[in-house]
Short mmCIF file of C-alpha atoms in Angstrom, two decimals:
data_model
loop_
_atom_site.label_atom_id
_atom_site.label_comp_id
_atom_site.label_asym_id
_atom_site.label_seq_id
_atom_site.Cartn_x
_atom_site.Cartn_y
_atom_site.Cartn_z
CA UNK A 1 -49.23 127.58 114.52
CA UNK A 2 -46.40 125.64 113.41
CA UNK A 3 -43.87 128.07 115.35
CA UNK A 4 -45.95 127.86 118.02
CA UNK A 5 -45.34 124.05 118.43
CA UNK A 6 -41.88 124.23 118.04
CA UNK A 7 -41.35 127.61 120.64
CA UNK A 8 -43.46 124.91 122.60
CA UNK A 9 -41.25 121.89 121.81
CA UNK A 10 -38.00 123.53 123.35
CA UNK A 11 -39.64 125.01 126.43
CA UNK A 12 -40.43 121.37 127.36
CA UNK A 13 -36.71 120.63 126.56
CA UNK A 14 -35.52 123.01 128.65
CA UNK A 15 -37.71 121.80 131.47
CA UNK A 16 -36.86 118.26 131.20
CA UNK A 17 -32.37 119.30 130.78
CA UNK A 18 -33.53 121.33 133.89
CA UNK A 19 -34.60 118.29 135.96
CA UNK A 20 -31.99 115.97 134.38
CA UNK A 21 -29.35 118.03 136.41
CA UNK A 22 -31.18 116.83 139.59
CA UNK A 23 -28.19 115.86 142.25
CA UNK A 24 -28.12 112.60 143.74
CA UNK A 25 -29.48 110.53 140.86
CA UNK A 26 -26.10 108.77 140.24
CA UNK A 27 -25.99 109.49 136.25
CA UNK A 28 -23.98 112.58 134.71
CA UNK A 29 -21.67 114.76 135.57
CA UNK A 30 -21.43 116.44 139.09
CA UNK A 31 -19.65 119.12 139.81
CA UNK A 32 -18.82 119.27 143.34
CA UNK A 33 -18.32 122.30 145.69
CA UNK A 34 -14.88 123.39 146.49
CA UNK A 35 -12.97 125.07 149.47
CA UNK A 36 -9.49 125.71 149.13
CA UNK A 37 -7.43 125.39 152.32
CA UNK A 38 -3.77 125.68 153.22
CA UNK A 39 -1.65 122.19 154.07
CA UNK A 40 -1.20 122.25 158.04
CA UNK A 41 0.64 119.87 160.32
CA UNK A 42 -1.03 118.34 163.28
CA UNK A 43 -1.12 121.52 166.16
CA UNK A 44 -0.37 124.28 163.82
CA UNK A 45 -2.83 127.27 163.78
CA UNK A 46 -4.40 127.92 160.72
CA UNK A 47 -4.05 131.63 160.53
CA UNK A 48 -0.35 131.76 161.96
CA UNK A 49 0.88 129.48 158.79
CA UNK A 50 -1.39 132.13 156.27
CA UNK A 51 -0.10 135.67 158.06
CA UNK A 52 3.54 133.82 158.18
CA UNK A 53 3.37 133.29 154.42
CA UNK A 54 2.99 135.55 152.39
CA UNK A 55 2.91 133.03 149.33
CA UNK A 56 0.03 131.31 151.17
CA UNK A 57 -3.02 133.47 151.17
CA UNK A 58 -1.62 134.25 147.29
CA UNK A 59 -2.00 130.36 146.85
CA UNK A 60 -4.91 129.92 147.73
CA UNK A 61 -6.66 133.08 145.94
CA UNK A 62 -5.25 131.92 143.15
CA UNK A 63 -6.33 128.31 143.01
CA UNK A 64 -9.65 129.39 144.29
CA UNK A 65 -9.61 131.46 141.17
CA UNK A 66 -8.79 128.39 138.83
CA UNK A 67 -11.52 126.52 140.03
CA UNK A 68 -14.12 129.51 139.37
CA UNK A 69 -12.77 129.87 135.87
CA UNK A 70 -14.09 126.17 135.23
CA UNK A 71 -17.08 126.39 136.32
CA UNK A 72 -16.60 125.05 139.88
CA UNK A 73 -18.73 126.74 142.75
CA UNK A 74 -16.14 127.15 145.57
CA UNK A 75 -16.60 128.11 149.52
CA UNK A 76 -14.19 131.20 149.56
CA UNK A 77 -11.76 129.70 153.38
CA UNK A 78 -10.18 133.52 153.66
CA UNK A 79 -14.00 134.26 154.65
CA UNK A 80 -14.82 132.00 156.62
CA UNK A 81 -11.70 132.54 158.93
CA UNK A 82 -12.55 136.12 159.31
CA UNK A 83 -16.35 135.52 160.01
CA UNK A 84 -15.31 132.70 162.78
CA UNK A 85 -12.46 135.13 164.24
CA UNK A 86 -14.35 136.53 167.08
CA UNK A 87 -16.81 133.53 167.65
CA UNK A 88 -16.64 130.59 170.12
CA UNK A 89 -15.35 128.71 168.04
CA UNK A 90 -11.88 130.44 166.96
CA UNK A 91 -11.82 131.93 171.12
CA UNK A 92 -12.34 128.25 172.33
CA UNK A 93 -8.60 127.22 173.08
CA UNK A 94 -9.54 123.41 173.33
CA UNK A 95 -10.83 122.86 169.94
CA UNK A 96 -8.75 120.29 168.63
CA UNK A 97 -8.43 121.57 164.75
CA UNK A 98 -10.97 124.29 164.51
CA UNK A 99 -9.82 124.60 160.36
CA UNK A 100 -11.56 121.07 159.97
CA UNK A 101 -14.75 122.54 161.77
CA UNK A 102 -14.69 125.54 159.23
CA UNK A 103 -14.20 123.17 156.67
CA UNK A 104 -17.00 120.69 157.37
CA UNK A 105 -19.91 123.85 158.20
CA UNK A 106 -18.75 125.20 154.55
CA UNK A 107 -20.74 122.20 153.37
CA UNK A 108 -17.47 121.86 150.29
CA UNK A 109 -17.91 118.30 148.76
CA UNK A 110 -14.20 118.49 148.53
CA UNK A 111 -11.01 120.29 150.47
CA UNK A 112 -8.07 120.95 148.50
CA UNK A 113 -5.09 121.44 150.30
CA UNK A 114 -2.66 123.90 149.37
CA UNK A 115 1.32 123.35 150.78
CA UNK A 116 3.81 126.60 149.06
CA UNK A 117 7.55 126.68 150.10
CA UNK A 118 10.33 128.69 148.65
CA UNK A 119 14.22 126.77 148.89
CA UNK A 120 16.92 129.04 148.33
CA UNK A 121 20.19 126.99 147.62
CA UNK A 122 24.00 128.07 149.05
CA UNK A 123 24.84 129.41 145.29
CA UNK A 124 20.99 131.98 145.74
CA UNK A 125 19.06 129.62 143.07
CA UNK A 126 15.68 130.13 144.53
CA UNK A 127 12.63 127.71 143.62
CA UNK A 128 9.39 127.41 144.57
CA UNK A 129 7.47 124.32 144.94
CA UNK A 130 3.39 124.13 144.94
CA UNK A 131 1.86 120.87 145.69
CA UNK A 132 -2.07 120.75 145.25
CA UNK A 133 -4.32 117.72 146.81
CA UNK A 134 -7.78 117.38 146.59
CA UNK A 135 -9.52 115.28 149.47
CA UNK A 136 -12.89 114.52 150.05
CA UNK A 137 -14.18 116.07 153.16
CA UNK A 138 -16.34 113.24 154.28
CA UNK A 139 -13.76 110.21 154.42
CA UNK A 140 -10.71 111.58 153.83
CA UNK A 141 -10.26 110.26 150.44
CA UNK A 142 -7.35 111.49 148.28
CA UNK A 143 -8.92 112.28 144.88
CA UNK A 144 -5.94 113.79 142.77
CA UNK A 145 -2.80 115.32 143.38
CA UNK A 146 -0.26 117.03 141.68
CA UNK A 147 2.53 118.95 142.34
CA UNK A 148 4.79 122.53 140.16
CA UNK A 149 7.66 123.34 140.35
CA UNK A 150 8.63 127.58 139.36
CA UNK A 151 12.39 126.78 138.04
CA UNK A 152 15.37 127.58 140.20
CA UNK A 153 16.23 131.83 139.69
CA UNK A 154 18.42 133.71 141.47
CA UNK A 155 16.25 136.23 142.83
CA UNK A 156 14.89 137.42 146.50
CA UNK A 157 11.27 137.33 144.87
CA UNK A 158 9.39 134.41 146.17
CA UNK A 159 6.04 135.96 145.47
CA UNK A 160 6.84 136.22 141.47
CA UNK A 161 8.56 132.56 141.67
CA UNK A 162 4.96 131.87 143.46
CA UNK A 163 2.81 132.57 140.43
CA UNK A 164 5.19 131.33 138.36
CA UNK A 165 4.26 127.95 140.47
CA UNK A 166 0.95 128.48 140.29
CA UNK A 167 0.58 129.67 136.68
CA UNK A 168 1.71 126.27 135.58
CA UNK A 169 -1.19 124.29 137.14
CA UNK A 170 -2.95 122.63 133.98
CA UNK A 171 -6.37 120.97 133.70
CA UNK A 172 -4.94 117.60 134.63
CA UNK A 173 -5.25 118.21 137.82
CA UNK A 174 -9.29 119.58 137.45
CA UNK A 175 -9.87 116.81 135.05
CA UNK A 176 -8.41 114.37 137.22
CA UNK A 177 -10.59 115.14 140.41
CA UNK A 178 -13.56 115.32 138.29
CA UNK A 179 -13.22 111.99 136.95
CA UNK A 180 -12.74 110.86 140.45
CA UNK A 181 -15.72 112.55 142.33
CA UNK A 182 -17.55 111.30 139.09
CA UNK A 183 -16.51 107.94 139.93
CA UNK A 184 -18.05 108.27 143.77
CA UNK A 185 -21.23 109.43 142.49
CA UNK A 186 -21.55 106.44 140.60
CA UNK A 187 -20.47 103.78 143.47
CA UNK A 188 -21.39 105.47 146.46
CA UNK A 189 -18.67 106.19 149.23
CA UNK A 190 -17.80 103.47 152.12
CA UNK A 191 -19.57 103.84 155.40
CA UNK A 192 -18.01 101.37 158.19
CA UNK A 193 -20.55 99.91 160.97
CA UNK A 194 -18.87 98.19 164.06
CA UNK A 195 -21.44 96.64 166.24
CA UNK A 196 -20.60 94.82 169.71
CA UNK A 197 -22.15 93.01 172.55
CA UNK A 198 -22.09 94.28 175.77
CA UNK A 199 -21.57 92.30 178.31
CA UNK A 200 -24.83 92.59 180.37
CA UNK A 201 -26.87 91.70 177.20
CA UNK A 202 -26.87 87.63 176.81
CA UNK A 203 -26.78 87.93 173.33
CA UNK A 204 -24.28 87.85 170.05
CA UNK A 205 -24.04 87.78 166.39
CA UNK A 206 -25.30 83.88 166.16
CA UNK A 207 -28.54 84.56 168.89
CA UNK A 208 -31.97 84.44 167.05
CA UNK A 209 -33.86 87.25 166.84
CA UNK A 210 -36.90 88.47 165.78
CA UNK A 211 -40.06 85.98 165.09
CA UNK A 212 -38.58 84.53 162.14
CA UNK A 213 -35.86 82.25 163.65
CA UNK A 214 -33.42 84.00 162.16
CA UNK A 215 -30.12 84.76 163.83
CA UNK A 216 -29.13 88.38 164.47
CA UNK A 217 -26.09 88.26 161.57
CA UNK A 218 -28.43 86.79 159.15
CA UNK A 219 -30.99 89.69 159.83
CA UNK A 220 -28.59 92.37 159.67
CA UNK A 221 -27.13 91.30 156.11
CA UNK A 222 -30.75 91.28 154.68
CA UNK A 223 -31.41 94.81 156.21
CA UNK A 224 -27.66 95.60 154.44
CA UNK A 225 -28.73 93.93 151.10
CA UNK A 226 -31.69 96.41 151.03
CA UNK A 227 -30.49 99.70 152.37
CA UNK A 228 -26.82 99.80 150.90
CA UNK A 229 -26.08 102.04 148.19
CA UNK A 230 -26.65 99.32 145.01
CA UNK A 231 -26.90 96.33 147.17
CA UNK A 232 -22.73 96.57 148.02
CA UNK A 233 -21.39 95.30 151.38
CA UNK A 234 -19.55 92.81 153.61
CA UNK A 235 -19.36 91.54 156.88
CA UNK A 236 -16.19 89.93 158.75
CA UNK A 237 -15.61 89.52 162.33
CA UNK A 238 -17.01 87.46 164.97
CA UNK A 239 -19.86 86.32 167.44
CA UNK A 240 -19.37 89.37 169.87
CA UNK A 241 -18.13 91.71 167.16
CA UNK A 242 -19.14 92.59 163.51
CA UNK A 243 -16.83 95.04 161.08
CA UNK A 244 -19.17 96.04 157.68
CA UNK A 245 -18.64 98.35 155.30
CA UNK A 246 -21.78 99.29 153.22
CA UNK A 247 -22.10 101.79 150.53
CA UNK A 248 -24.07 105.11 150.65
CA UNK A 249 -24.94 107.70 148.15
CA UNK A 250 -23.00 111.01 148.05
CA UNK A 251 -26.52 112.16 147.74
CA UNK A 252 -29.56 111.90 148.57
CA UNK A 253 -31.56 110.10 146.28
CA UNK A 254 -34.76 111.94 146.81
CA UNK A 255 -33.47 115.62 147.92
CA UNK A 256 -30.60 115.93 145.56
CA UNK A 257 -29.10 117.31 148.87
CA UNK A 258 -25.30 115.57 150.54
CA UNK A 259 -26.31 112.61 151.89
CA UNK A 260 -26.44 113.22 155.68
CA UNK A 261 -24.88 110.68 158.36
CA UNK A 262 -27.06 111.05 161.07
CA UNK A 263 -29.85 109.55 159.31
CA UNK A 264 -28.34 106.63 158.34
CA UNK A 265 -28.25 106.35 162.07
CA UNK A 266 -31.61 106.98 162.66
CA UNK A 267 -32.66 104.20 159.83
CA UNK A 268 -30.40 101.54 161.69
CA UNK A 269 -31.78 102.15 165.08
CA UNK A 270 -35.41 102.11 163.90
CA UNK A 271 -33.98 98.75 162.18
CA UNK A 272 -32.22 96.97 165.34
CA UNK A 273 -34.44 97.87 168.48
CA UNK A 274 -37.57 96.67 167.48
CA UNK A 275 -35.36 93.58 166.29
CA UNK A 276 -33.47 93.59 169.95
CA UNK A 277 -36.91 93.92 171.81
CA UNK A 278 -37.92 89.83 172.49
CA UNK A 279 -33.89 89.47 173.70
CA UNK A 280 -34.68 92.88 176.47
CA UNK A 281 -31.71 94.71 174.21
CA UNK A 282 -31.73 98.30 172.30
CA UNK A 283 -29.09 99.44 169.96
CA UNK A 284 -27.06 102.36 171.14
CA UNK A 285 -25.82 103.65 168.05
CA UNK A 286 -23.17 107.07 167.95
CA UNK A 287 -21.52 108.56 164.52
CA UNK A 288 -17.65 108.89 164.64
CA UNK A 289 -16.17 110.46 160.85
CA UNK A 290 -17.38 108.24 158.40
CA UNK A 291 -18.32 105.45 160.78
CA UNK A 292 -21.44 104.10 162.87
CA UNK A 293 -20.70 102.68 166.05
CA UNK A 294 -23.09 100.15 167.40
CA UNK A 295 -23.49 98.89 170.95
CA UNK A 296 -25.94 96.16 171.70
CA UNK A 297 -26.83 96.48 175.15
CA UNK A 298 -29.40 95.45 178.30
CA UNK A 299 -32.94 97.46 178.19
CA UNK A 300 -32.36 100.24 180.58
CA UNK A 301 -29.09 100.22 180.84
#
Protein backbone atom coordinates (compact mmCIF):
# COMPACT_ATOMS: atom_id res chain seq x y z
CA UNK A 1 0.00 0.00 0.00
CA UNK A 2 2.67 2.22 0.97
CA UNK A 3 4.39 1.85 -2.63
CA UNK A 4 1.32 2.34 -3.99
CA UNK A 5 1.06 5.94 -2.55
CA UNK A 6 4.29 6.88 -3.45
CA UNK A 7 4.11 5.25 -7.42
CA UNK A 8 0.94 7.55 -6.92
CA UNK A 9 2.76 10.58 -5.45
CA UNK A 10 5.16 10.98 -8.56
CA UNK A 11 2.56 10.37 -11.24
CA UNK A 12 0.86 13.52 -9.86
CA UNK A 13 4.36 15.17 -10.04
CA UNK A 14 4.83 14.42 -13.31
CA UNK A 15 1.44 15.78 -14.23
CA UNK A 16 1.74 18.96 -12.47
CA UNK A 17 6.03 19.54 -14.11
CA UNK A 18 3.92 18.64 -17.26
CA UNK A 19 1.55 21.65 -17.00
CA UNK A 20 4.19 23.92 -15.40
CA UNK A 21 5.91 23.94 -18.92
CA UNK A 22 2.66 25.56 -20.24
CA UNK A 23 3.91 28.51 -22.83
CA UNK A 24 2.77 31.88 -22.36
CA UNK A 25 2.57 31.99 -18.57
CA UNK A 26 5.53 34.45 -18.26
CA UNK A 27 7.57 32.29 -15.48
CA UNK A 28 10.52 29.80 -16.49
CA UNK A 29 12.49 29.13 -19.04
CA UNK A 30 11.36 29.20 -22.78
CA UNK A 31 13.02 27.86 -25.30
CA UNK A 32 12.16 29.45 -28.46
CA UNK A 33 12.00 28.00 -32.04
CA UNK A 34 14.83 28.65 -34.34
CA UNK A 35 15.41 29.10 -38.18
CA UNK A 36 18.71 29.68 -39.36
CA UNK A 37 19.01 31.96 -42.40
CA UNK A 38 21.85 33.40 -44.44
CA UNK A 39 22.77 37.44 -44.01
CA UNK A 40 21.36 39.13 -47.35
CA UNK A 41 21.55 42.71 -48.53
CA UNK A 42 18.50 44.58 -49.56
CA UNK A 43 17.61 43.02 -53.46
CA UNK A 44 19.77 40.02 -53.26
CA UNK A 45 18.11 36.59 -53.96
CA UNK A 46 18.23 34.26 -51.35
CA UNK A 47 19.21 31.18 -53.22
CA UNK A 48 21.83 32.97 -55.62
CA UNK A 49 23.98 34.08 -52.32
CA UNK A 50 23.57 30.02 -50.94
CA UNK A 51 24.44 28.21 -54.60
CA UNK A 52 27.29 31.14 -54.92
CA UNK A 53 28.76 30.03 -51.60
CA UNK A 54 29.71 27.18 -51.01
CA UNK A 55 30.65 28.05 -47.26
CA UNK A 56 27.01 29.20 -46.92
CA UNK A 57 24.68 26.27 -47.05
CA UNK A 58 27.80 24.58 -44.81
CA UNK A 59 27.04 27.55 -42.34
CA UNK A 60 24.03 27.22 -41.88
CA UNK A 61 23.82 23.22 -41.51
CA UNK A 62 26.14 23.59 -39.15
CA UNK A 63 24.69 26.18 -36.84
CA UNK A 64 21.36 24.59 -37.34
CA UNK A 65 23.15 21.62 -35.93
CA UNK A 66 24.45 23.57 -32.76
CA UNK A 67 21.21 24.64 -31.89
CA UNK A 68 19.72 20.92 -32.06
CA UNK A 69 22.55 19.71 -29.89
CA UNK A 70 21.09 22.10 -27.06
CA UNK A 71 18.01 21.27 -27.07
CA UNK A 72 16.60 23.99 -29.38
CA UNK A 73 13.69 22.95 -31.85
CA UNK A 74 14.74 24.65 -35.13
CA UNK A 75 12.69 25.25 -38.62
CA UNK A 76 15.27 23.53 -41.02
CA UNK A 77 15.42 27.19 -44.06
CA UNK A 78 17.29 24.65 -46.75
CA UNK A 79 13.60 23.04 -46.70
CA UNK A 80 11.63 25.44 -46.84
CA UNK A 81 13.39 27.02 -49.96
CA UNK A 82 13.04 23.85 -51.82
CA UNK A 83 9.30 23.26 -50.85
CA UNK A 84 8.51 27.12 -51.95
CA UNK A 85 10.72 26.68 -55.27
CA UNK A 86 7.99 25.95 -57.63
CA UNK A 87 5.10 27.82 -55.76
CA UNK A 88 3.65 31.35 -56.27
CA UNK A 89 5.43 32.56 -54.07
CA UNK A 90 9.24 31.93 -55.22
CA UNK A 91 7.63 32.35 -59.31
CA UNK A 92 6.04 35.75 -58.21
CA UNK A 93 8.81 38.26 -59.48
CA UNK A 94 7.27 41.24 -57.43
CA UNK A 95 7.59 39.89 -54.03
CA UNK A 96 9.60 42.29 -52.34
CA UNK A 97 11.86 39.78 -50.02
CA UNK A 98 10.18 36.46 -50.40
CA UNK A 99 13.13 34.97 -47.63
CA UNK A 100 11.22 37.16 -44.95
CA UNK A 101 7.84 35.49 -46.10
CA UNK A 102 9.52 31.97 -45.64
CA UNK A 103 10.75 33.13 -42.55
CA UNK A 104 7.59 34.49 -40.93
CA UNK A 105 5.15 31.11 -42.28
CA UNK A 106 8.06 28.93 -40.44
CA UNK A 107 6.37 30.28 -37.32
CA UNK A 108 10.58 30.52 -35.75
CA UNK A 109 10.33 32.75 -32.56
CA UNK A 110 13.71 33.84 -33.67
CA UNK A 111 15.91 34.24 -37.17
CA UNK A 112 19.49 33.96 -36.88
CA UNK A 113 21.35 35.33 -39.52
CA UNK A 114 24.29 33.77 -40.83
CA UNK A 115 27.06 36.22 -42.94
CA UNK A 116 30.53 33.69 -44.04
CA UNK A 117 33.34 35.39 -46.11
CA UNK A 118 36.76 34.12 -46.89
CA UNK A 119 39.75 37.23 -47.34
CA UNK A 120 42.73 36.08 -48.93
CA UNK A 121 45.59 38.69 -48.36
CA UNK A 122 48.45 39.73 -51.28
CA UNK A 123 51.11 37.40 -49.25
CA UNK A 124 47.95 34.02 -49.68
CA UNK A 125 47.10 34.26 -45.72
CA UNK A 126 43.55 33.19 -46.06
CA UNK A 127 40.91 33.77 -43.12
CA UNK A 128 37.59 33.24 -42.68
CA UNK A 129 35.26 35.30 -40.77
CA UNK A 130 31.66 33.98 -39.36
CA UNK A 131 29.45 36.49 -37.79
CA UNK A 132 26.19 35.00 -36.12
CA UNK A 133 23.03 37.36 -35.08
CA UNK A 134 20.04 36.31 -33.62
CA UNK A 135 16.87 38.60 -34.27
CA UNK A 136 13.54 38.26 -33.26
CA UNK A 137 11.23 37.73 -36.12
CA UNK A 138 8.38 39.78 -34.87
CA UNK A 139 10.10 43.32 -34.25
CA UNK A 140 13.26 43.04 -35.47
CA UNK A 141 14.99 42.96 -32.23
CA UNK A 142 18.71 42.10 -32.08
CA UNK A 143 19.02 39.53 -29.28
CA UNK A 144 22.83 38.48 -29.33
CA UNK A 145 25.55 38.56 -31.61
CA UNK A 146 28.82 37.36 -31.95
CA UNK A 147 31.26 37.01 -34.36
CA UNK A 148 34.80 33.94 -35.19
CA UNK A 149 37.36 34.37 -36.67
CA UNK A 150 39.34 30.75 -38.37
CA UNK A 151 43.10 32.25 -38.12
CA UNK A 152 44.85 33.51 -41.20
CA UNK A 153 46.51 30.03 -43.26
CA UNK A 154 47.92 29.94 -46.34
CA UNK A 155 45.79 27.57 -48.02
CA UNK A 156 43.12 27.54 -51.11
CA UNK A 157 40.68 25.66 -48.61
CA UNK A 158 37.98 27.97 -47.54
CA UNK A 159 35.61 25.17 -46.71
CA UNK A 160 38.17 23.64 -43.91
CA UNK A 161 39.01 27.43 -42.74
CA UNK A 162 34.93 27.43 -42.66
CA UNK A 163 34.55 24.86 -39.91
CA UNK A 164 37.37 25.94 -38.39
CA UNK A 165 35.06 29.29 -38.04
CA UNK A 166 32.33 27.59 -37.11
CA UNK A 167 33.84 25.01 -34.73
CA UNK A 168 34.78 27.84 -32.47
CA UNK A 169 31.23 29.10 -31.77
CA UNK A 170 30.86 28.61 -27.83
CA UNK A 171 27.73 28.67 -25.65
CA UNK A 172 28.02 32.39 -25.13
CA UNK A 173 26.39 33.03 -27.88
CA UNK A 174 23.24 30.27 -26.98
CA UNK A 175 23.39 31.44 -23.47
CA UNK A 176 23.29 34.89 -24.41
CA UNK A 177 20.05 34.73 -26.65
CA UNK A 178 18.44 32.66 -24.10
CA UNK A 179 18.83 35.06 -21.44
CA UNK A 180 17.46 37.58 -23.80
CA UNK A 181 14.27 35.83 -25.20
CA UNK A 182 13.95 34.94 -21.39
CA UNK A 183 13.94 38.48 -20.67
CA UNK A 184 10.89 39.18 -23.40
CA UNK A 185 8.88 36.53 -21.95
CA UNK A 186 8.98 38.19 -18.82
CA UNK A 187 8.19 41.97 -20.08
CA UNK A 188 6.30 41.40 -23.03
CA UNK A 189 7.53 42.88 -26.48
CA UNK A 190 6.54 46.64 -27.66
CA UNK A 191 3.55 46.99 -29.90
CA UNK A 192 3.26 50.75 -31.35
CA UNK A 193 -0.47 52.18 -32.00
CA UNK A 194 -0.68 55.46 -34.11
CA UNK A 195 -4.17 56.71 -34.23
CA UNK A 196 -5.31 59.93 -36.33
CA UNK A 197 -8.24 62.03 -37.16
CA UNK A 198 -9.46 62.26 -40.39
CA UNK A 199 -10.47 65.13 -41.57
CA UNK A 200 -14.22 64.53 -42.30
CA UNK A 201 -14.71 63.28 -38.67
CA UNK A 202 -15.17 66.56 -36.28
CA UNK A 203 -13.47 64.95 -33.69
CA UNK A 204 -9.79 64.62 -31.84
CA UNK A 205 -7.92 63.30 -28.97
CA UNK A 206 -9.54 66.05 -26.37
CA UNK A 207 -13.52 65.39 -27.86
CA UNK A 208 -15.70 63.52 -25.23
CA UNK A 209 -16.81 60.40 -25.90
CA UNK A 210 -18.80 57.84 -24.70
CA UNK A 211 -21.65 58.54 -21.85
CA UNK A 212 -19.23 59.12 -19.24
CA UNK A 213 -17.90 62.62 -20.15
CA UNK A 214 -14.80 61.43 -20.64
CA UNK A 215 -12.56 62.64 -23.43
CA UNK A 216 -11.41 60.20 -26.10
CA UNK A 217 -7.45 60.24 -24.72
CA UNK A 218 -8.62 59.67 -21.28
CA UNK A 219 -10.72 56.58 -22.49
CA UNK A 220 -8.11 55.12 -24.51
CA UNK A 221 -5.38 55.13 -21.60
CA UNK A 222 -7.90 53.28 -19.29
CA UNK A 223 -8.62 50.67 -22.10
CA UNK A 224 -4.40 50.65 -22.30
CA UNK A 225 -4.08 50.34 -18.44
CA UNK A 226 -6.25 47.15 -18.70
CA UNK A 227 -5.28 45.35 -21.85
CA UNK A 228 -1.38 46.00 -21.91
CA UNK A 229 0.85 43.29 -21.14
CA UNK A 230 1.38 44.12 -17.03
CA UNK A 231 -0.31 47.41 -17.14
CA UNK A 232 2.99 49.05 -19.27
CA UNK A 233 2.44 51.94 -21.73
CA UNK A 234 2.64 55.59 -22.82
CA UNK A 235 1.11 58.04 -24.83
CA UNK A 236 2.78 61.28 -26.52
CA UNK A 237 1.59 63.26 -29.34
CA UNK A 238 -1.17 65.55 -29.93
CA UNK A 239 -4.98 66.46 -30.40
CA UNK A 240 -5.17 65.04 -34.06
CA UNK A 241 -2.48 62.42 -33.50
CA UNK A 242 -1.55 59.87 -30.72
CA UNK A 243 1.97 57.67 -30.78
CA UNK A 244 1.63 54.63 -27.84
CA UNK A 245 3.54 51.92 -27.29
CA UNK A 246 1.89 49.17 -25.12
CA UNK A 247 3.23 45.87 -24.15
CA UNK A 248 1.99 42.41 -25.32
CA UNK A 249 2.77 38.91 -24.38
CA UNK A 250 5.04 36.78 -26.62
CA UNK A 251 2.28 34.42 -25.83
CA UNK A 252 -0.80 33.88 -25.38
CA UNK A 253 -1.79 33.76 -21.99
CA UNK A 254 -4.55 31.27 -22.33
CA UNK A 255 -3.33 29.07 -25.51
CA UNK A 256 0.30 28.90 -24.71
CA UNK A 257 0.32 29.59 -28.54
CA UNK A 258 2.61 33.10 -30.20
CA UNK A 259 0.65 35.77 -29.43
CA UNK A 260 -1.10 36.71 -32.72
CA UNK A 261 -1.36 40.49 -34.06
CA UNK A 262 -4.44 40.47 -35.69
CA UNK A 263 -6.33 40.02 -32.63
CA UNK A 264 -5.03 42.65 -30.85
CA UNK A 265 -6.69 44.40 -33.70
CA UNK A 266 -9.80 42.90 -33.41
CA UNK A 267 -9.87 43.74 -29.39
CA UNK A 268 -9.16 47.54 -30.24
CA UNK A 269 -11.82 47.87 -32.80
CA UNK A 270 -14.47 46.12 -30.68
CA UNK A 271 -12.97 48.79 -28.05
CA UNK A 272 -13.15 52.19 -30.22
CA UNK A 273 -16.38 51.88 -32.46
CA UNK A 274 -18.85 51.36 -30.04
CA UNK A 275 -16.87 54.29 -28.22
CA UNK A 276 -16.88 56.43 -31.75
CA UNK A 277 -20.69 55.65 -32.29
CA UNK A 278 -22.54 59.00 -30.41
CA UNK A 279 -19.62 61.24 -32.49
CA UNK A 280 -21.03 59.18 -36.19
CA UNK A 281 -17.11 57.81 -36.28
CA UNK A 282 -15.69 54.02 -36.60
CA UNK A 283 -12.12 53.07 -36.17
CA UNK A 284 -10.42 51.81 -39.26
CA UNK A 285 -7.72 49.94 -37.86
CA UNK A 286 -4.81 47.96 -40.38
CA UNK A 287 -1.56 45.94 -38.94
CA UNK A 288 1.82 47.10 -40.46
CA UNK A 289 5.09 44.80 -38.72
CA UNK A 290 4.80 45.27 -35.24
CA UNK A 291 2.45 48.22 -35.40
CA UNK A 292 -1.45 49.07 -35.37
CA UNK A 293 -2.48 51.81 -37.41
CA UNK A 294 -5.58 53.61 -36.42
CA UNK A 295 -7.76 55.95 -38.48
CA UNK A 296 -10.68 57.66 -36.88
CA UNK A 297 -12.98 58.45 -39.50
CA UNK A 298 -16.83 59.64 -40.65
CA UNK A 299 -19.56 56.64 -40.46
CA UNK A 300 -19.70 55.45 -43.98
CA UNK A 301 -16.96 56.75 -45.23
Amino acid sequence: MKKLAIACMMLCACFVAKAQDTRGTGSGVKQPEIVVVPFTLEGEDVRQVIEQNPMMALAISKVKEQFNDRGFITKDFITLLKASKNTSLMMDEAAIDYKARIVRESKADIQVLVKIVGNQEANGAVEVALMLEAVEVQTGNSLANKSYMSGKFITNDFIKLANRALNMIGDDFFSNLQSAFNQMVEDGRELAIQIGFSSDCEMDATSEVGSNGNDFQMEVEDWLLNNAFKGVYSVNGSEKLLDISMQVPLYDQTSGAPFNLSRMRTVLKRFLDPLLASNGCIAKVNVTGQRLHVIIDLKGK
